[in-house]
XYZ file of C-alpha atoms in Angstrom:
578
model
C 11.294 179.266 85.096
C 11.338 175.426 85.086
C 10.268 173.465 82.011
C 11.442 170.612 84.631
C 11.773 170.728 88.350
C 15.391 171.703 88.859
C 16.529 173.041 92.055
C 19.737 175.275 92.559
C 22.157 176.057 95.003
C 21.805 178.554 97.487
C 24.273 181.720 96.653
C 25.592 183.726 99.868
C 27.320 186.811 99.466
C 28.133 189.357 102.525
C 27.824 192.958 101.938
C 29.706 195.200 104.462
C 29.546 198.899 105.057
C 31.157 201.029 107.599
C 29.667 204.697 108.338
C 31.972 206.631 110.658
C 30.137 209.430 112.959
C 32.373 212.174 114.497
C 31.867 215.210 116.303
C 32.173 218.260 114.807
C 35.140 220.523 115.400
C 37.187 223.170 113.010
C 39.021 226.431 112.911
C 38.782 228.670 109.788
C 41.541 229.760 108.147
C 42.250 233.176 106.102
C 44.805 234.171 104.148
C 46.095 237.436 104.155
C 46.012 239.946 100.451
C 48.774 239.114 98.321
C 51.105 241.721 96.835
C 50.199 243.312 93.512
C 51.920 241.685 91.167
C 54.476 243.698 89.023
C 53.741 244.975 85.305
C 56.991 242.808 84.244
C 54.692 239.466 85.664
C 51.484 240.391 83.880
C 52.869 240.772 81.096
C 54.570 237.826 80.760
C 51.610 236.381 81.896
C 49.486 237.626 79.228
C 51.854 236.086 76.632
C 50.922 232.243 77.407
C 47.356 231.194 78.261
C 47.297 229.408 82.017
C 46.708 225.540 82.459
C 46.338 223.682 85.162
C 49.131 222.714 86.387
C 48.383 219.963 88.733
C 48.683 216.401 87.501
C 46.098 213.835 87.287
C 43.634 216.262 88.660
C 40.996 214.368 88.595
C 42.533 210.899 90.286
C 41.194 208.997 86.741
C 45.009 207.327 87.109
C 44.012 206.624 91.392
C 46.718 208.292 93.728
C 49.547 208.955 91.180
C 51.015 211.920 91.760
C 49.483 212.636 94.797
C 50.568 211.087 98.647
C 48.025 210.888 101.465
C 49.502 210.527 104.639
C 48.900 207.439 106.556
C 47.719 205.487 103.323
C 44.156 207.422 104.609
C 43.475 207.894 100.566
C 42.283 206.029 97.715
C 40.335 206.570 94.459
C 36.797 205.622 93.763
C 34.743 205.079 91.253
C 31.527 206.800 93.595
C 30.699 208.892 94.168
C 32.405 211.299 91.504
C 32.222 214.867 90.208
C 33.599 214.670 86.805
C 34.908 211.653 85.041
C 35.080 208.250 86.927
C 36.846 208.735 90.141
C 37.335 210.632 92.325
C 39.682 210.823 95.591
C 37.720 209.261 98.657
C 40.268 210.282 102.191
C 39.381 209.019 105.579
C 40.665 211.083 108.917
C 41.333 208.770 111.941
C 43.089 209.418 115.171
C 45.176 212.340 114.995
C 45.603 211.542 110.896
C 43.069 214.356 109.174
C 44.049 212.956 105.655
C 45.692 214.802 103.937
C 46.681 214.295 100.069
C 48.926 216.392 98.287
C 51.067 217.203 95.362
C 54.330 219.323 94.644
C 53.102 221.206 91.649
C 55.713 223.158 89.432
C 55.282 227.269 89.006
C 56.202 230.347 87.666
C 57.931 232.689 90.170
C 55.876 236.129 90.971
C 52.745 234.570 88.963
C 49.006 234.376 90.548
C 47.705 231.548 90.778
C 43.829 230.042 91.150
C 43.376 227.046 93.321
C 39.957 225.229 93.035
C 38.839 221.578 93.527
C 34.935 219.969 94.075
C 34.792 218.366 96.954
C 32.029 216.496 99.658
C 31.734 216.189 103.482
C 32.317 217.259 106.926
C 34.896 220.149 107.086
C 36.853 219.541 103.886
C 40.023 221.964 103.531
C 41.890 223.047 100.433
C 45.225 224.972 100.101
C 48.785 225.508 98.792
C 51.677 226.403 101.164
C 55.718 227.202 100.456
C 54.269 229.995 98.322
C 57.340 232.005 98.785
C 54.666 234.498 99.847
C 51.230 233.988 101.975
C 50.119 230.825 102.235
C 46.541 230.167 101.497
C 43.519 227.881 102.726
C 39.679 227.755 102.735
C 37.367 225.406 103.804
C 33.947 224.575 104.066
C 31.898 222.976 106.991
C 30.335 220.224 104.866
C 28.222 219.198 102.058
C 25.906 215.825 101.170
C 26.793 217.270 97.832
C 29.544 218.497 95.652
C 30.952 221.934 96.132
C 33.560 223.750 95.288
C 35.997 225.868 97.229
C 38.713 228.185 95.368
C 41.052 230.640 96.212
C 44.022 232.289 94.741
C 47.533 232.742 95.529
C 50.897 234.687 94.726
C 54.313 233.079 94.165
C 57.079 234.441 95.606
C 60.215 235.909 93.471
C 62.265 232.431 93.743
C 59.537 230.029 94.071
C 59.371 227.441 91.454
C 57.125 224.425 93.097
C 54.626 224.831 95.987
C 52.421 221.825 97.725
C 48.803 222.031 97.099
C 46.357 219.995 99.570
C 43.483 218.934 100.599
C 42.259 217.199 104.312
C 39.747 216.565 106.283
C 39.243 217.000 109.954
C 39.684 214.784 113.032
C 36.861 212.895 114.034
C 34.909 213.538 111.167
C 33.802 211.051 108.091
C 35.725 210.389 104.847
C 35.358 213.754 102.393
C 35.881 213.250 98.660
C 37.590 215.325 96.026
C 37.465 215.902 92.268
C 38.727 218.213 89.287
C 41.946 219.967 91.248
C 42.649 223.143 89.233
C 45.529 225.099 89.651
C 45.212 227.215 86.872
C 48.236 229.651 85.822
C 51.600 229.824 83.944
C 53.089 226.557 83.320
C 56.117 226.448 85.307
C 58.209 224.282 83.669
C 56.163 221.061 84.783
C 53.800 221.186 81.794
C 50.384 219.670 82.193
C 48.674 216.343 82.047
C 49.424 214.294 78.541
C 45.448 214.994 78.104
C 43.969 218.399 78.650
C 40.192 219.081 79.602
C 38.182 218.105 76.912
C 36.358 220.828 74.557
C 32.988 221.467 75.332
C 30.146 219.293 74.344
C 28.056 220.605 70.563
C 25.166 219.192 68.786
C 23.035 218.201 72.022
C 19.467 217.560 70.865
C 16.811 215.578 72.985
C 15.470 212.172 70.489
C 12.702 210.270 71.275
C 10.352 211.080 74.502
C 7.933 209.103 76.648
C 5.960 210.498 79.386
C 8.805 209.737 82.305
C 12.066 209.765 79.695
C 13.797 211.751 76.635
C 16.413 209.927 74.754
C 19.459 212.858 74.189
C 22.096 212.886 72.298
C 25.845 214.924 71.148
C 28.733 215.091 69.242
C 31.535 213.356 70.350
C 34.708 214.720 71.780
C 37.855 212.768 71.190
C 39.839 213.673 73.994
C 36.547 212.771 76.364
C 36.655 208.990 78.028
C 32.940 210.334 79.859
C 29.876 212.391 79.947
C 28.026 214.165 82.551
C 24.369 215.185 82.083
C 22.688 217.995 84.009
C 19.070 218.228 84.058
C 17.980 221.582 85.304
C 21.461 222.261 86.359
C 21.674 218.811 88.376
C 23.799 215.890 87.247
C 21.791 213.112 86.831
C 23.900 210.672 84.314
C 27.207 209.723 83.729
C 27.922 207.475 80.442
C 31.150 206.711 78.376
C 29.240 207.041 74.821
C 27.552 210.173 73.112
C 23.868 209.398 73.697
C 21.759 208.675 76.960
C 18.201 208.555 77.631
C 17.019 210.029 81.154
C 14.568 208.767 83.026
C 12.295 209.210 85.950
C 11.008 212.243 84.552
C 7.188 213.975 85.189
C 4.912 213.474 82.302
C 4.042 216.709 80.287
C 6.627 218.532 82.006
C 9.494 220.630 80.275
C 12.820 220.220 81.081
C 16.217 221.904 80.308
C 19.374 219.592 79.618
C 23.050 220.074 79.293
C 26.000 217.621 79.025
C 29.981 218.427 80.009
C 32.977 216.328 78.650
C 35.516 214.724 81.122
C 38.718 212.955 80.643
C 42.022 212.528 83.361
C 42.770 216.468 83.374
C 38.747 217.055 84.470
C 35.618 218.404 83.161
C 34.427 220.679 80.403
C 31.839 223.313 81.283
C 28.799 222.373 80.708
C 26.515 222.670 76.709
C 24.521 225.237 75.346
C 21.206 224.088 76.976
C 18.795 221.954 74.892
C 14.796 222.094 76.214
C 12.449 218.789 75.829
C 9.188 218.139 77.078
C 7.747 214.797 78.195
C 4.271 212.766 76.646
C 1.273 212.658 78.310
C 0.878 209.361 80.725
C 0.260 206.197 79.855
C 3.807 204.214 80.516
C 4.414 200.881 80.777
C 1.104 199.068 81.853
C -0.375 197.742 78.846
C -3.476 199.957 79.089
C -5.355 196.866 80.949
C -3.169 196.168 83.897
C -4.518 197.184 86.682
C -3.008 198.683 89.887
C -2.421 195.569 91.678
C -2.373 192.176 89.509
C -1.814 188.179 89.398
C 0.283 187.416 86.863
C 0.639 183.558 86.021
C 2.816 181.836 83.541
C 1.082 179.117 81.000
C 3.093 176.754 79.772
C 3.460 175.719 76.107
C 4.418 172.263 77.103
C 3.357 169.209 79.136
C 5.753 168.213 81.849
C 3.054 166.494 84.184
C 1.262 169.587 85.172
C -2.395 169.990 84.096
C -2.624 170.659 80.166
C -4.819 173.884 79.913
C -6.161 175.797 76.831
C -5.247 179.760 77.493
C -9.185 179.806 77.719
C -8.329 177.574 80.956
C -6.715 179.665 83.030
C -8.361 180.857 86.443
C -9.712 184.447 85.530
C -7.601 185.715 88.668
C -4.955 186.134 86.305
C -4.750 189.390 85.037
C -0.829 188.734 83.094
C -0.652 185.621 81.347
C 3.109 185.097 80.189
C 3.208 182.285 77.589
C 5.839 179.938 78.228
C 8.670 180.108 76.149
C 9.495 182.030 72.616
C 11.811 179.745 70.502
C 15.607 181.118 69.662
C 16.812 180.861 65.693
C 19.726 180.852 64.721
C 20.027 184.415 64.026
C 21.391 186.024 67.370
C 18.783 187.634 69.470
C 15.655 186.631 67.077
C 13.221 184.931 68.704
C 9.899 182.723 67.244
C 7.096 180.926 68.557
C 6.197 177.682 67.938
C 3.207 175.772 69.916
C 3.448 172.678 70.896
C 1.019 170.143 69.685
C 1.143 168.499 73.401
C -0.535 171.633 74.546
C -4.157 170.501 72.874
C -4.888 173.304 70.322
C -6.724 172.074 66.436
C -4.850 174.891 65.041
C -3.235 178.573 65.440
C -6.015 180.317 64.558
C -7.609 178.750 67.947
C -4.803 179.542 69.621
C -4.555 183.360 68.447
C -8.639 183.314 69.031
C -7.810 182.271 72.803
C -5.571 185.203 72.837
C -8.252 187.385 71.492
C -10.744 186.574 74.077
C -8.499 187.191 77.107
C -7.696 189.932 75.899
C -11.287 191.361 75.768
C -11.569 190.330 79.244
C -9.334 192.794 79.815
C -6.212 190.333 80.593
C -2.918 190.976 78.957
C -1.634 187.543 77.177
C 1.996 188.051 76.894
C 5.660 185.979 75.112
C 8.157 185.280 77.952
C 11.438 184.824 76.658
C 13.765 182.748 78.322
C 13.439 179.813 81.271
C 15.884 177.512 82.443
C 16.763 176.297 78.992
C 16.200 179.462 77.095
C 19.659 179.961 74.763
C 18.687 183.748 73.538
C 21.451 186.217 73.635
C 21.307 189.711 72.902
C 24.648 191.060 73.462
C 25.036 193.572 69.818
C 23.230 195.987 68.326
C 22.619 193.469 65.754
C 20.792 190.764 68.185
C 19.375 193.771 69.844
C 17.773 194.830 66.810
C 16.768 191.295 65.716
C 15.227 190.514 69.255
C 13.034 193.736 68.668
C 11.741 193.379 65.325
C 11.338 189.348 66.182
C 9.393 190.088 68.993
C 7.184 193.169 67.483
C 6.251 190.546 64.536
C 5.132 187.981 67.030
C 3.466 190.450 68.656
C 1.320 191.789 65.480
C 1.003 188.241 64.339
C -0.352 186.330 67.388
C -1.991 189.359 69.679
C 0.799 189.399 72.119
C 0.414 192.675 74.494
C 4.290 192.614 75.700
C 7.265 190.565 76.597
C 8.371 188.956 79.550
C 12.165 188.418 80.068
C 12.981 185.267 82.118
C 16.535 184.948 80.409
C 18.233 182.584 83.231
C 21.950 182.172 81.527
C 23.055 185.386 81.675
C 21.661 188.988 80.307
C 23.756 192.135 79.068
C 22.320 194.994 80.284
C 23.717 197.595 77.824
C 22.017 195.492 74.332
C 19.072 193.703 76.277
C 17.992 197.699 77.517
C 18.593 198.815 73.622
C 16.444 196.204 72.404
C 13.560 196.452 74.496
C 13.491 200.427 73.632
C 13.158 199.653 69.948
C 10.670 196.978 70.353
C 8.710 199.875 72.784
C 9.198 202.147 70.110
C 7.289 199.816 67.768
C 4.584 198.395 70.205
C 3.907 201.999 71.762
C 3.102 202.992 75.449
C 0.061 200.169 75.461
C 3.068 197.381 75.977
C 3.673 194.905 79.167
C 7.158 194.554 79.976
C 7.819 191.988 83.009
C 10.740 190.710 84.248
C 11.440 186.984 86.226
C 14.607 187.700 87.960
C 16.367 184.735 90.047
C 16.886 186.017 93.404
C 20.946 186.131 92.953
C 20.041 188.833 90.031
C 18.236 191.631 92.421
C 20.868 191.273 95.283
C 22.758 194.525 94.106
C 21.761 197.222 91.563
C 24.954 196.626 89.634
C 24.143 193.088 88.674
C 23.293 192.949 84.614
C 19.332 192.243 85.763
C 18.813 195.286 87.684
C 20.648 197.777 85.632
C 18.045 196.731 82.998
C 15.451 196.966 84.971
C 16.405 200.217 85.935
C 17.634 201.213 82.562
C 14.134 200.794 81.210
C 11.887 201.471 84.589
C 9.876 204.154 82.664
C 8.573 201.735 80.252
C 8.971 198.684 82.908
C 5.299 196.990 84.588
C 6.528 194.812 86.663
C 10.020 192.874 88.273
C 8.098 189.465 89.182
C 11.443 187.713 91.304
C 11.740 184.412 91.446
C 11.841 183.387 95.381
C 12.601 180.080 95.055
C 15.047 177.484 93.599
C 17.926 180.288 95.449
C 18.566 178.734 99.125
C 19.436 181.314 102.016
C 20.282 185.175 100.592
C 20.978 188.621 101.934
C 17.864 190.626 102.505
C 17.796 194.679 102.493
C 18.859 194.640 106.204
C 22.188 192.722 105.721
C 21.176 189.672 106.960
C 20.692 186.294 106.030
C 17.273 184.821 104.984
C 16.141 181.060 104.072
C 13.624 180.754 101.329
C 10.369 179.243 102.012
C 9.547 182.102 104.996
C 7.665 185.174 105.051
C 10.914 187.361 106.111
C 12.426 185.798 102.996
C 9.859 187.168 100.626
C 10.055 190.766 102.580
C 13.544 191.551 103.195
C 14.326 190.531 99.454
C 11.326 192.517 98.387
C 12.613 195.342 99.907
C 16.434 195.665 98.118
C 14.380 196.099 95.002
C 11.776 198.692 96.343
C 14.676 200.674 98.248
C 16.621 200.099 95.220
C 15.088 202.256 92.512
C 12.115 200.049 91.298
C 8.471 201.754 91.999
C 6.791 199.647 94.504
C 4.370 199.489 91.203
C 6.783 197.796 89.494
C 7.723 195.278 92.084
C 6.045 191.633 92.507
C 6.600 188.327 94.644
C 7.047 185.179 92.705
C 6.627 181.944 94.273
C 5.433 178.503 92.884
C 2.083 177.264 92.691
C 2.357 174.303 94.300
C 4.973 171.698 95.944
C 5.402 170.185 92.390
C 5.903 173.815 90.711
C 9.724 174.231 91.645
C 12.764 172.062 93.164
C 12.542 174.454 96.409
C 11.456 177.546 97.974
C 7.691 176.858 97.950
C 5.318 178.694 100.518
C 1.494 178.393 101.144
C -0.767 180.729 99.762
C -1.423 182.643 103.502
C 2.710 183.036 103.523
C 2.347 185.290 100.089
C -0.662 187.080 101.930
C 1.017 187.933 104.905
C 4.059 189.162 102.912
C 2.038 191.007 100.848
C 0.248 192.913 103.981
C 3.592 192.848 105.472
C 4.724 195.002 102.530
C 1.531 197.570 101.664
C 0.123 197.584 105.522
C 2.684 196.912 107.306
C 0.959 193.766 109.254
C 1.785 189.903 108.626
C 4.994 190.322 108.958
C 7.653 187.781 110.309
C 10.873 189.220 112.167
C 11.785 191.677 109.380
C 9.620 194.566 109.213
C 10.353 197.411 106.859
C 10.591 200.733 107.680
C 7.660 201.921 105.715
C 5.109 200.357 103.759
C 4.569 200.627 100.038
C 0.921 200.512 99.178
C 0.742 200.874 95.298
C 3.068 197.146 95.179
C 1.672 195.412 91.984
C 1.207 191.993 93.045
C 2.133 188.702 92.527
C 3.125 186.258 90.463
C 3.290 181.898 90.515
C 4.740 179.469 88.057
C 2.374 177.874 87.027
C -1.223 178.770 85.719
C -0.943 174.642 84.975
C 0.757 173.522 88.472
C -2.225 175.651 89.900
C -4.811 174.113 88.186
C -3.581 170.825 89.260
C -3.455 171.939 92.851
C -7.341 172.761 92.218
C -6.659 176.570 91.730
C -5.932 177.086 95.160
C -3.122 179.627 94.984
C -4.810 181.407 92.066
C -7.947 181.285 94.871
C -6.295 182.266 97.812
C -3.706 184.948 96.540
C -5.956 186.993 93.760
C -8.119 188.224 95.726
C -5.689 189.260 98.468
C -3.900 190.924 95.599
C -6.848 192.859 94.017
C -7.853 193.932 97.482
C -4.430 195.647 98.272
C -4.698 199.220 99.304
């Protein structure tokens, strides 16, 4: 937010994605038994436990030590069974994409050929056995799978080619975790082995949609996998995660697997938790659709209000700004004389009575000069214990993060779970994203808004001060238009966000921003565009999301010198929502 009318540049960025669509088309393959192997074989056999002797198994080091004809291969990081990549292999013409590798082995030793893979007719097999060459396949899979079969070497066979392809016409299939698991032939395995299994899993803290877990580390492990009910639902580097999206007062079972180049553990002894009883994110007093307005703690030629002031539309009030120190990541508050209050006790009394009009007063933390950092688990502790104090001492209900220079999502999501740890489940958490920070889920805004959606009220975007940018169709949208407020809208509801947790900011008046401003009808129309489905502009999305929280202006003070009129016009269109 603007302490001073600033504008900004526009930021275009072009995201492409290509989707190839074939007809399906494939001819099973069998193998034929393989001899019994000889008494002299198993026991040799018995004298050396198997490995698996394919190298970089699980692509972690991208394409070494496999080739993929036609350059039709590559590693990537998504999606991925164990560790983080996996081996992504794209037919085309008469090219079905085939990787392999020339894996060393023991003559007249069995052998057990598995990999994960996902896709339309995926095949896996091993030929110059020295004995019957094997293959199976499977028609396809949206998820992983994985095929396996087993085969003989022959009497003077001491390397065979193991594979994997596709089929023509179809899309790209994937691969992970190759296994062939037998005696080492002479080849050895990779420098790193699977990882042991994960011990000491135990579920922490629990709300009513998450449950903080926890494990021991494994030192040969660069990444976790966590199942939840038997599905994987996180991947992390570190030994701790907290899962989210969960059912209040629901019981769940959890296990976590260790993966490193050479592939994936098995999975934990299971640990059960069971989530809290509702109650989330919304302050206890926000209600299902709401206005939120920022006040500002300042005078910068906008009307000077008292909190007392403010249009009683507003059901958020985010006081404009917290103060850094100089201890990283604290934070203070300091009101300005210019503002009008005889004291802090008025101030905190203000705060009091909004309150028991059932408004929710809260701190937001940032604007366009805001200079907090939280980037350690020191700042990230001394944000949340700064922030709980202010919050005890002035009657704060939550935090509001408008941090426009940059946020870390890994420290910024640790500190906001402490200072929910201390405020409890009645705490209002909003966010003021720039538009350029909810274009893609991996920028450092939306990870944290994500990271923390189960204790999260509401993303209030900024849609202005941004010029043109990309809206959930792939095209291009200029601010100041309903389709601009809709197609951007919808990255973050398609993205992960609830619709509850999703708002539209837009100035209050001309005077509230350098650019982007819209009348009051424009934010109406979006806002039917959105939950009805009517109002809309040229983008229409492809549903409607009914239970969208709101709105949001900067500011309660540029409204009130515009005569209230957005407050006027847009609250009750807000609190009338389906």
């Amino acid at each position: 937010m603007d302490r001073v009318r600033k504008g900004r540049p526009g930021v275009r960025r072009r995201i492409g994605a290509a989707i190839a669509v074939g007809a399906a088309a494939a001819l099973a393959v069998t193998g034929l038994a393989a001899p019994a192997q000889s008494a002299d074989a198993k026991a040799a056999d018995a004298k050396a436990a198997d490995v698996n002797v394919a190298k970089n198994a699980g692509f972690e080091s991208d394409l070494s030590n496999w080739t993929c004809v036609a350059s039709s291969g590559a590693a990537v990081t998504s999606p991925v069974h164990g560790g983080t990549k996996a081996l992504k292999a794209t037919p085309s013409g008469q090219n079905n994409a085939e990787c392999s590798q020339i894996v060393k082995v023991k003559p007249n030793s069995t052998y057990k050929l598995s990999s994960w893979v996902q896709g339309s007719y995926v095949y896996l097999g091993a030929r110059g056995t020295g004995t019957t060459d094997v293959s199976t396949w499977t028609p396809g899979n949206s998820s992983w799978q994985q095929l396996s079969t087993n085969f003989t070497t022959g009497a003077n066979t001491t390397s065979v080619t193991v594979y994997t392809h596709g089929w023509y016409g179809q899309s790209a299939y994937y691969a992970d975790d190759v296994s062939v698991l037998g005696p080492d032939g002479g080849g050895g395995t990779d420098p790193v082995e699977i990882p042991a299994v994960p011990a000491g899993l135990a579920a922490g803290t629990t709300t009513s949609t998450s449950v903080d877990l926890s494990w021991t580390p494994v030192s040969t492990a660069t990444g976790y996998t966590v199942y939840r009910d038997g599905a994987k639902v996180a991947s992390t580097s570190g030994a701790s995660t907290t899962v989210t999206g969960l059912t209040p007062e629901t019981t769940y079972s959890f296990q976590v697997s260790a993966s490193n180049a050479a592939g994936e553990s098995a999975k934990s002894t299971a640990v059960s938790a069971r989530t809290a009883k509702g109650g989330g994110g919304d302050g206890g007093t926000v209600p299902k659709h709401a206005l939120t307005g920022y006040w500002q703690n300042f005078n910068n030629g906008a009307t000077v209000q008292k909190l007392r002031d403010v249009s009683s539309q507003y059901d958020i009030i985010a006081v404009s700004f917290a103060d850094a120190t100089t201890t990283p990541g604290q934070i203070t508050f300091n009101l300005d004389p210019a503002v009008g209050y005889s004291s802090t006790a008025d101030f905190k009394a203000d705060i009091a009575a909004k309150k028991a009009a059932g408004k929710s007063v809260i701190l937001s933390v940032g604007g366009e000069k805001g200079t907090i950092s939280v980037n350690s688990d020191a700042s990230a502790a001394a944000f949340a214990n700064s922030a709980y104090a202010l919050m005890q001492e002035y009657g704060f209900g939550g935090v509001d993060i408008d941090l426009e220079n940059g946020l870390n999502p890994t420290y910024m999501t640790k500190a906001l779970r402490q200072l929910a740890a201390k405020a409890g489940p009645n705490m209002v958490l909003t966010m003021a994203p720039q538009t350029i920070d909810m274009q893609s889920t991996s920028g450092g805004y939306f990870q944290t808004a994500l990271n923390v959606k189960d204790i999260l009220t509401v993303v209030n975007m900024q849609y202005y001060n941004s010029g043109s940018m990309l809206g959930c169709d792939g095209k291009v949208y200029s601010q100041g238009s309903v389709d601009f407020l809709t197609a951007l809208a919808c990255i973050q509801l398609e993205g992960g966000l609830d619709p509850s947790q999703v708002g539209i900011g837009v100035p209050a008046s001309t005077r509230g921003a350098g650019s982007g401003y819209v009348a009051p009808s424009v934010v109406n129309n979006a806002l039917d565009c959105l939950t009805r489905g009517t109002g809309c502009g040229s983008f229409k999305p492809s549903k409607t999301y009914p239970a969208l929280r709101g709105a949001m202006t900067w500011s309660t003070n540029w409204d009130a010198t515009a005569g209230n009129t957005w407050s006027n016009s847009v609250g009750p269109k807000v609190h009338s929502l389906p």
